[in-house]
mmCIF file of C-alpha atoms and ligand atoms in Angstrom:
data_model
loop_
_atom_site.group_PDB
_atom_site.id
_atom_site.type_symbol
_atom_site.label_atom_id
_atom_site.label_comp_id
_atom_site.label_asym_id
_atom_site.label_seq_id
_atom_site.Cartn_x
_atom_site.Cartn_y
_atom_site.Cartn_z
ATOM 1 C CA UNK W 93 2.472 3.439 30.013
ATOM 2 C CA UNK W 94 -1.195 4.163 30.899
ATOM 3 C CA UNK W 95 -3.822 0.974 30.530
ATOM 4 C CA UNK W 96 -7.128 1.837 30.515
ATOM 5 C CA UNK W 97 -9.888 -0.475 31.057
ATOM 6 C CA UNK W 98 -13.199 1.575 30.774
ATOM 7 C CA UNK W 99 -14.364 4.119 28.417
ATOM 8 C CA UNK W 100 -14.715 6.485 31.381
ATOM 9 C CA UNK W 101 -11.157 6.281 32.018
ATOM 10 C CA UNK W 102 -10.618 6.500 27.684
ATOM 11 C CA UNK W 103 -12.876 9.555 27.766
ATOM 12 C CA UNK W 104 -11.167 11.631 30.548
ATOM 13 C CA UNK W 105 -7.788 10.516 28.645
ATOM 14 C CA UNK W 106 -9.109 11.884 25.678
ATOM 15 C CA UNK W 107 -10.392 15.153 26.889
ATOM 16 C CA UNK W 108 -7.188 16.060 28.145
ATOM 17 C CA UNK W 109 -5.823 15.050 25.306
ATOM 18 C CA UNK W 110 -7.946 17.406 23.271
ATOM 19 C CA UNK W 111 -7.439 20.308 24.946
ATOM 20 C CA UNK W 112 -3.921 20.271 24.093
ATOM 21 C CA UNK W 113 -4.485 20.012 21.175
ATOM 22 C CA UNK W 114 -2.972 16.585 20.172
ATOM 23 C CA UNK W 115 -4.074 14.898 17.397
ATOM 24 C CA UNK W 116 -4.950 11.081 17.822
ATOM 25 C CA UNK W 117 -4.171 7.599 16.339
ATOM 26 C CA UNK W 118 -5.811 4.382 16.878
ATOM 27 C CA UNK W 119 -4.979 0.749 16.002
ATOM 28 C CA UNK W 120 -7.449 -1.460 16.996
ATOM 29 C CA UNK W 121 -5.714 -5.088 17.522
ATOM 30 C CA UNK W 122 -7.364 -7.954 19.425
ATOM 31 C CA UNK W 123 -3.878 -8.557 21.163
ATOM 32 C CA UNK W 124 -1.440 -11.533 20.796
ATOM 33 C CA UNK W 125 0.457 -8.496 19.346
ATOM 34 C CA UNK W 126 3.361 -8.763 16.524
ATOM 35 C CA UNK W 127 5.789 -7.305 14.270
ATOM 36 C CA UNK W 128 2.885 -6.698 11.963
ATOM 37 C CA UNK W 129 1.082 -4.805 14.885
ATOM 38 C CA UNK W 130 3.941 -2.927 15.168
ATOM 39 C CA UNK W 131 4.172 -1.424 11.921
ATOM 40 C CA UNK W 132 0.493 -0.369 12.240
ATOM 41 C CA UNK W 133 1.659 1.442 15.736
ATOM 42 C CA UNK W 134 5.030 2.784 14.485
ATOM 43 C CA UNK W 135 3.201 4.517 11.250
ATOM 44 C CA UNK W 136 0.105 5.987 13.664
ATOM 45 C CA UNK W 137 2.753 7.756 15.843
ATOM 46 C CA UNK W 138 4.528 9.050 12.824
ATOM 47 C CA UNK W 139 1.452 10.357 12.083
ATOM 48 C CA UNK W 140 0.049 11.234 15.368
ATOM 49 C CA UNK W 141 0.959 13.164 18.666
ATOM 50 C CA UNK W 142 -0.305 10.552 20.392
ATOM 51 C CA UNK W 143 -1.389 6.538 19.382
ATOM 52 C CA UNK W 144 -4.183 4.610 21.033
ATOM 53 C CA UNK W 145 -3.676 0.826 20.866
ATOM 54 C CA UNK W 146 -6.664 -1.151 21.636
ATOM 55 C CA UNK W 147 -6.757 -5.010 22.939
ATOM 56 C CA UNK W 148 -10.168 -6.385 22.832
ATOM 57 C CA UNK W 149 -10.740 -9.955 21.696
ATOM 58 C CA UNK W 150 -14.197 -9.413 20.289
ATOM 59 C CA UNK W 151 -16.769 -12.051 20.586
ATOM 60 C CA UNK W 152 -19.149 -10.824 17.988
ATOM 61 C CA UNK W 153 -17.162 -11.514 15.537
ATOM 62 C CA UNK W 154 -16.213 -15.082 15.932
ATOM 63 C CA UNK W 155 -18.918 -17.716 14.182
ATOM 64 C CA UNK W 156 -17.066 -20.437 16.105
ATOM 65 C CA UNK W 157 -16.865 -20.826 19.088
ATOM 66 C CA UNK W 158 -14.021 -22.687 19.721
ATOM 67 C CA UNK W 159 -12.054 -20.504 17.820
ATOM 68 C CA UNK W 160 -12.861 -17.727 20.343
ATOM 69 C CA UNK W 161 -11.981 -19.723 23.465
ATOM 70 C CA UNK W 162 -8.644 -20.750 21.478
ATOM 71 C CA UNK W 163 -8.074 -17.186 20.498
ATOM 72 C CA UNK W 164 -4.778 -16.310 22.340
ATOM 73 C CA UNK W 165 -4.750 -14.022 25.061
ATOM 74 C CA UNK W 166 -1.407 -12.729 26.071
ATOM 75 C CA UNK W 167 -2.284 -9.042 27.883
ATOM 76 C CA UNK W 168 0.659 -8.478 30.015
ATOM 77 C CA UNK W 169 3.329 -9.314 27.360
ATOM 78 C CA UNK W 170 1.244 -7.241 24.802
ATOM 79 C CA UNK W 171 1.700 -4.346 27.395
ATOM 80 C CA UNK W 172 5.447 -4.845 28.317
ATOM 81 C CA UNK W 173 6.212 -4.791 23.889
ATOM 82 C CA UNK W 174 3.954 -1.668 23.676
ATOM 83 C CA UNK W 175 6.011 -0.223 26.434
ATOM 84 C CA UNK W 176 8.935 -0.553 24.652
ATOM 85 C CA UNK W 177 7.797 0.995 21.845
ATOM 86 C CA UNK W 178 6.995 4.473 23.893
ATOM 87 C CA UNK W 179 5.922 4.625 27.513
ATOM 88 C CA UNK W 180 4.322 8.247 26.954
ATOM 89 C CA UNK W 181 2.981 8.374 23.325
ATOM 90 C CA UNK W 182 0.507 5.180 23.374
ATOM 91 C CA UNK W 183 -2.535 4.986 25.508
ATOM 92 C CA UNK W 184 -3.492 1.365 25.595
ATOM 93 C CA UNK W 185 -7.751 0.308 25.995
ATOM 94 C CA UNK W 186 -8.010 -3.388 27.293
ATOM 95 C CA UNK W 187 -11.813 -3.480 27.635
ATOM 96 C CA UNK W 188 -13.825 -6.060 29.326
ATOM 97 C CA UNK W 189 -16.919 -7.500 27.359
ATOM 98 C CA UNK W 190 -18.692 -5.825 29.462
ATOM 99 C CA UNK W 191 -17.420 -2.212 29.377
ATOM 100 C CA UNK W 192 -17.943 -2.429 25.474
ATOM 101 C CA UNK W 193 -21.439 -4.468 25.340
ATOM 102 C CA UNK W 194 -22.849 -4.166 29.119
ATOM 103 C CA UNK W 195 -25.063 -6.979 29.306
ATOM 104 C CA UNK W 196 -26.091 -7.314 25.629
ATOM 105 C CA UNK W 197 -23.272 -9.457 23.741
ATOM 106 C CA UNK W 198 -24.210 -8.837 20.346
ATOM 107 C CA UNK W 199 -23.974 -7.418 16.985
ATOM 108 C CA UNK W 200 -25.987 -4.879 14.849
ATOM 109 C CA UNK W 201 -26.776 -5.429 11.714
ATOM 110 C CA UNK W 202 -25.051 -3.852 8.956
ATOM 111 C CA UNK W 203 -25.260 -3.106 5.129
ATOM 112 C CA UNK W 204 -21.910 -2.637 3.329
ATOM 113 C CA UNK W 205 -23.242 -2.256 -0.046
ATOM 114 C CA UNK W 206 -22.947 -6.067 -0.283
ATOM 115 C CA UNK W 207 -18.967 -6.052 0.191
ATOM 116 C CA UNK W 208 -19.998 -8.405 3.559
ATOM 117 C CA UNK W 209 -20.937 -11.191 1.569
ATOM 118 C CA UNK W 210 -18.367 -12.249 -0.374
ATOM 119 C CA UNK W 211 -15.323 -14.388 0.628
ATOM 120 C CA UNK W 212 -15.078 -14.322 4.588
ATOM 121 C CA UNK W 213 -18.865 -13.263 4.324
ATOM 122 C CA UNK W 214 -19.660 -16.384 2.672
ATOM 123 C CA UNK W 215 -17.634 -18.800 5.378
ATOM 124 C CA UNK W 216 -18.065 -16.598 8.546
ATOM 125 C CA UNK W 217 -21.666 -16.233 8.780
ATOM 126 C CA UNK W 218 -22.347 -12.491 10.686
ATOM 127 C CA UNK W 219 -18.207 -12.392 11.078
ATOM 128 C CA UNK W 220 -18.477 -8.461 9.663
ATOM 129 C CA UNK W 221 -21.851 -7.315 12.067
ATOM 130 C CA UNK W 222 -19.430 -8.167 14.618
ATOM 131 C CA UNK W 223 -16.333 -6.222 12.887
ATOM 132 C CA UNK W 224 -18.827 -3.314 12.301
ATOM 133 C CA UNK W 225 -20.502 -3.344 15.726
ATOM 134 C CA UNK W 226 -17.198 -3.245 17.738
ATOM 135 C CA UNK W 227 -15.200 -0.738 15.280
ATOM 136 C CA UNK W 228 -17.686 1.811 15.181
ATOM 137 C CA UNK W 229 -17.953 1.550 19.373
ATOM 138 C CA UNK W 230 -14.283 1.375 19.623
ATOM 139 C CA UNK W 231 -14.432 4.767 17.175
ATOM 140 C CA UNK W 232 -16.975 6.379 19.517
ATOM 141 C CA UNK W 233 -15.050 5.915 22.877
ATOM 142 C CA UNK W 234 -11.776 6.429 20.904
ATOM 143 C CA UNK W 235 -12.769 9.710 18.725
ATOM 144 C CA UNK W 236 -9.557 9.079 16.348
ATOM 145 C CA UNK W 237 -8.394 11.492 13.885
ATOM 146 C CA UNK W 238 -6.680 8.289 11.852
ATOM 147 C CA UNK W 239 -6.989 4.501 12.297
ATOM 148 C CA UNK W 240 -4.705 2.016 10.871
ATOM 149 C CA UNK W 241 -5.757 -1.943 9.436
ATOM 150 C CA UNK W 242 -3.263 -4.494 7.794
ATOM 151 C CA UNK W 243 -4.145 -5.259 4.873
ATOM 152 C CA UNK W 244 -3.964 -8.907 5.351
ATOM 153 C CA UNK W 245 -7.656 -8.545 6.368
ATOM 154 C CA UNK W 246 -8.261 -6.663 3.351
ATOM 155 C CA UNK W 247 -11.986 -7.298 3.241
ATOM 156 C CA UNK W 248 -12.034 -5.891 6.388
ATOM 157 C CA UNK W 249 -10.095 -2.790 5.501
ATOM 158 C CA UNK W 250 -12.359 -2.124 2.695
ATOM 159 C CA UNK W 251 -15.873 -2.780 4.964
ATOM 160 C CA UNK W 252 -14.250 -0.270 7.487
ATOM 161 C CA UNK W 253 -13.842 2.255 4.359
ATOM 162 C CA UNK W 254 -17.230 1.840 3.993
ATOM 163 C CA UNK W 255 -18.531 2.013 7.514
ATOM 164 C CA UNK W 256 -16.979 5.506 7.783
ATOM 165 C CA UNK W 257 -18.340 6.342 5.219
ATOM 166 C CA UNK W 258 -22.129 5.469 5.697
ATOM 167 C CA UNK W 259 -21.602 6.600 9.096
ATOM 168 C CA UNK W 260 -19.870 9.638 7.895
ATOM 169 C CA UNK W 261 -17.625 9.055 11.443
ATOM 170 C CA UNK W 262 -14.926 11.455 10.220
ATOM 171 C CA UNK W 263 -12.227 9.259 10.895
ATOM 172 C CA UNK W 264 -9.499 8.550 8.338
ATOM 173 C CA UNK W 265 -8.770 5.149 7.601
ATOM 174 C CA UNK W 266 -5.457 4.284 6.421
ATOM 175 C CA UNK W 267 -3.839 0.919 5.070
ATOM 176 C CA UNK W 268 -1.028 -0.512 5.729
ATOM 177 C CA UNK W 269 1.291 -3.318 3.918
ATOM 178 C CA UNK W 270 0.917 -7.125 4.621
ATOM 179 C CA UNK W 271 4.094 -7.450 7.426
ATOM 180 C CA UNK W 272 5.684 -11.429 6.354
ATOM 181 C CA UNK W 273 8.002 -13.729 8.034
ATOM 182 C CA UNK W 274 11.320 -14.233 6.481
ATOM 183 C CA UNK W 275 9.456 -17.349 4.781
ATOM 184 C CA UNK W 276 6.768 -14.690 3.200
ATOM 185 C CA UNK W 277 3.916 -16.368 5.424
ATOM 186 C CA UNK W 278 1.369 -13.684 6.540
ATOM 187 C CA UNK W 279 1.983 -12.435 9.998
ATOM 188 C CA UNK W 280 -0.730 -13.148 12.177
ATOM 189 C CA UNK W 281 -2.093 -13.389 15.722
ATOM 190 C CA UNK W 282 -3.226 -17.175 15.274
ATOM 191 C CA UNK W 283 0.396 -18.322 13.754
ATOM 192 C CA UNK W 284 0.854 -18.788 17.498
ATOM 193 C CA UNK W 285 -0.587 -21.577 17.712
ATOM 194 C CA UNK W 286 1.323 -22.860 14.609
ATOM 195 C CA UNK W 287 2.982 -26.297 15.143
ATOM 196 C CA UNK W 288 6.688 -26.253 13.750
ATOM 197 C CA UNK W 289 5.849 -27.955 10.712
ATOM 198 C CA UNK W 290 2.138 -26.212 10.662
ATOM 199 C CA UNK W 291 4.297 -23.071 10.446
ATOM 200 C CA UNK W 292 6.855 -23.874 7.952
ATOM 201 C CA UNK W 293 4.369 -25.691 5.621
ATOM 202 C CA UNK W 294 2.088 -22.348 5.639
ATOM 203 C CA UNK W 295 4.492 -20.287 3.554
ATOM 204 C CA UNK W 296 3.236 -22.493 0.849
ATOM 205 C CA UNK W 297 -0.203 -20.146 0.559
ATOM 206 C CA UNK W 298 1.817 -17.011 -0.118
ATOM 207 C CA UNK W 299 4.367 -18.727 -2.141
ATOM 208 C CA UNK W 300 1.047 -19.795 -3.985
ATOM 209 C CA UNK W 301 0.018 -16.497 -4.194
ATOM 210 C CA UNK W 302 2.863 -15.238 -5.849
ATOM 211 C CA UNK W 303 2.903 -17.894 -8.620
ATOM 212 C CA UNK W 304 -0.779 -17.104 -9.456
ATOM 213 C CA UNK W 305 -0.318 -13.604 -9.738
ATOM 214 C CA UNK W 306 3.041 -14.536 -12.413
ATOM 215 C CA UNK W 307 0.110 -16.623 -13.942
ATOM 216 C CA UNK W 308 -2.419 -14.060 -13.804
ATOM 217 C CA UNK W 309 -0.204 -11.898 -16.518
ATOM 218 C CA UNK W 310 -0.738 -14.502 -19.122
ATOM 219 C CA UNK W 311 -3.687 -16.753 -18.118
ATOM 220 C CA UNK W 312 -7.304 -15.889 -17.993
ATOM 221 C CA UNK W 313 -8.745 -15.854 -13.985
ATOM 222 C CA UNK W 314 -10.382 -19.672 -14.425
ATOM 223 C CA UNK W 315 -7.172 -21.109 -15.509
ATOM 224 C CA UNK W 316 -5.480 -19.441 -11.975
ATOM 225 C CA UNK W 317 -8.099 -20.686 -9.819
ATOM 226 C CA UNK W 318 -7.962 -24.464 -11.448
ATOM 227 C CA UNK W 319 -4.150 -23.846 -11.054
ATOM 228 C CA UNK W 320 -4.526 -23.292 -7.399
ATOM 229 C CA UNK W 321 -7.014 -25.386 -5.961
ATOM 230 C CA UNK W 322 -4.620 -28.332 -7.945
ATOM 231 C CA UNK W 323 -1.825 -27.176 -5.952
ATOM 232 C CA UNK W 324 -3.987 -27.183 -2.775
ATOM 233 C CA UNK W 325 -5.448 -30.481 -3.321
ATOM 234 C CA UNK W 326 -1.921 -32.101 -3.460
ATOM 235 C CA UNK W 327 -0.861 -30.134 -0.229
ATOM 236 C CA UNK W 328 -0.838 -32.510 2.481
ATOM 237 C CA UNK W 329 -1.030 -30.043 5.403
ATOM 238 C CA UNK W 330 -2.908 -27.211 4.613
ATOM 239 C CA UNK W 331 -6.772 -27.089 3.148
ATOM 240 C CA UNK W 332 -7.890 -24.559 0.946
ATOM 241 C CA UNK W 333 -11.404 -22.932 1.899
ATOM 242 C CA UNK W 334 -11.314 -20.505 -0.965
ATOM 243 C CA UNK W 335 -9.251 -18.953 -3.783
ATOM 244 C CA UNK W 336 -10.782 -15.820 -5.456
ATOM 245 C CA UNK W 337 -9.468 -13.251 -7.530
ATOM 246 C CA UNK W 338 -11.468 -10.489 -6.725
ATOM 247 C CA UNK W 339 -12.102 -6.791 -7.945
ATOM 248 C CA UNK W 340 -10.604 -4.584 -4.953
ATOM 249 C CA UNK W 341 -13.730 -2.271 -4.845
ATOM 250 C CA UNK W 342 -16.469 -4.258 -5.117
ATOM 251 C CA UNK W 343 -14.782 -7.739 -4.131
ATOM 252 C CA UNK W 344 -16.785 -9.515 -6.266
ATOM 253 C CA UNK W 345 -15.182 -12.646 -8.158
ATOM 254 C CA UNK W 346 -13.243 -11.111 -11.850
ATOM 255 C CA UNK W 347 -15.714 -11.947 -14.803
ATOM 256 C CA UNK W 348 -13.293 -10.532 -17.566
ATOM 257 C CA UNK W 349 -10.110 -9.200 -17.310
ATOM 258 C CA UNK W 350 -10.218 -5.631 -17.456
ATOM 259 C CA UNK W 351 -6.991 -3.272 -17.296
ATOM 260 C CA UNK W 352 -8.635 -0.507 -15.821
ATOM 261 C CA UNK W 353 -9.883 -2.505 -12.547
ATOM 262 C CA UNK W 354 -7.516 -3.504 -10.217
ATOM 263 C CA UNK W 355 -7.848 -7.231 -8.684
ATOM 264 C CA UNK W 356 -6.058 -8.937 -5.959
ATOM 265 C CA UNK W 357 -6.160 -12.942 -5.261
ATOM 266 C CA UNK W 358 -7.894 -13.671 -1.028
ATOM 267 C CA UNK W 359 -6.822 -17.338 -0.115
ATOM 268 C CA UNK W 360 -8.593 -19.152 3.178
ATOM 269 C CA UNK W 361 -6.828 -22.558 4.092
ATOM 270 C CA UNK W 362 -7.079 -24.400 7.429
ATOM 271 C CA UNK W 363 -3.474 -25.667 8.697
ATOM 272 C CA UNK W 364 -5.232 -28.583 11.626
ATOM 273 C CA UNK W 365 -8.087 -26.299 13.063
ATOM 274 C CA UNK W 366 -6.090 -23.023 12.516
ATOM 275 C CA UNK W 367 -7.773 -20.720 9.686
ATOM 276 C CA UNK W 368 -5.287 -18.567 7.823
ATOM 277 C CA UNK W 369 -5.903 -15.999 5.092
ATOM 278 C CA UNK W 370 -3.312 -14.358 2.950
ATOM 279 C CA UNK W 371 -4.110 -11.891 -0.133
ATOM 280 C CA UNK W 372 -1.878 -10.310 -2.769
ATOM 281 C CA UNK W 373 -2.251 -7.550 -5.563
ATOM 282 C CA UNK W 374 -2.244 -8.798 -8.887
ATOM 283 C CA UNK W 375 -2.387 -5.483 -10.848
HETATM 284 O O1 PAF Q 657 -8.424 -7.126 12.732
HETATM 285 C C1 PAF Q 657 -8.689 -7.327 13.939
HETATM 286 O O2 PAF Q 657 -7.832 -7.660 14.754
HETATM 287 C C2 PAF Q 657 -10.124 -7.170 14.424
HETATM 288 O O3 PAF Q 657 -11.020 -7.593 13.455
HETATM 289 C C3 PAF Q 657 -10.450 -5.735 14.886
HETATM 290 C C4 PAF Q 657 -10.370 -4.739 13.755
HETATM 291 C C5 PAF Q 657 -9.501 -5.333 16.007
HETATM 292 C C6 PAF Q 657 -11.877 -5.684 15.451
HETATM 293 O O4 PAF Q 657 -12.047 -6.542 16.532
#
């Protein structure tokens, strides 16, 4: 399987590429790759002739800096599961910092039509400048026809929506199911560094999840979040940052219930130092 680690090498891939006329996938991971990762890859190359996976642990994006050091980093078995998904139909890009930012580690500034400053906006100060910054580079060295996002990071999913769009980058974004453990916890590059009990405890935010939206048929959107920040508040292991049930196009909190918006429920919680989200459709 080919690993490239410059653009230069991405670009002569890609112009090959091209010229036969293959059409081109993209999942953009930051590595520590999973079963959830692998849905994202399976679907591009059922779409695709050909699937570019890159592994880039982004600094820009990180408003701690512990987190980043902690991140996990695990290229060579990331490489060896990608192989065994297909040797000759996935191109992986495992950038240095420095092939993607030179010497100037930063982000741009973005407008998302406020959509970055809600929810993970509000706790991750300049978390989606970095998100924008290093998509739209990884779209320019990449030139995808389609790219594929979890929707676990649905915030994310929608931002990048809306980055194409402002951009006009011609790229089609496509979403793809939350992939859960057989417990129904969120799969997730930082589960890693679970502990046992860490990890068996955390299937209590989707479990959550799925009792607010039962909730969320009879009860008005107040009532839910007073449910669930109870629930959180007796949980002895995990801490809720937030609980919002949120409109899925403009994110913003629900004022009334409406039933011709759609909502879903976005739940942050620390397990230790470890930051999980989790989201679900209530609608
Ligand atoms: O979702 C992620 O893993 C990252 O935010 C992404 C999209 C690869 C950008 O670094």
């Amino acid at each position: 399987m080919v690993v490239a680690n410059t653009k230069e090498q991405i670009a002569e891939i890609i112009l090959s590429l091209r010229q036969n006329d293959n059409s081109i996938g993209f999942v953009p991971t930051m590595g520590a790759l999973h079963k959830g990762h692998l849905s994202l890859i399976t679907k591009a190359l059922s779409e695709n002739d050909v699937v570019f996976v890159s592994i880039f642990v982004n600094p820009t994006q990180f408003n701690n800096q512990e987190d980043l050091e902690q991140y996990p980093r695990t290229l060579e078995r990331d490489v060896r599961l990608l192989s065994t998904v297909s040797k000759t139909k996935i191109f992986t890009y495992a950038p240095s910092v420095k092939d993607i930012y030179a010497e100037n580690v930063s982000s741009n500034k973005f407008d998302f039509d406020g959509l970055e400053y809600e929810m993970e906006g509000e706790f991750r100060d300049g978390h989606f400048d970095g998100v924008g910054t290093i998509v739209k580079r990884l779209f320019e060295i990449v030139t995808p026809d389609r790219a594929y996002f979890g929707e676990k990071d649905f915030q994310q999913l929608q931002i990048i929506k809306k980055l194409v769009e402002k951009y006009d980058l011609g790229v089609d974004i496509i979403g793809c199911e939350i992939h859960r453990e057989p417990s129904g916890l969120a799969m997730s590059s930082r589960n890693e560094r679970l502990t046992p009990e860490q990890k068996e405890e955390a299937s209590f935010i989707y479990k959550t999840l799925q009792t607010a939206k039962r909730k969320f048929g009879t009860k008005s959107a107040t009532k839910v979040t007073e449910w669930v920040n109870k629930t959180f508040a007796n949980n002895k292991i995990l801490k809720l940052e937030y609980f919002v049930i949120a409109d899925v196009e403009t994110l913003k909190p629900i004022k009334r219930k409406s039933n011709k918006k759609q909502y879903r429920a976005f739940v942050a919680a620390y397990a230790g130092d470890i930051r999980l989200i989790d989201n679900i459709a209530l609608n």
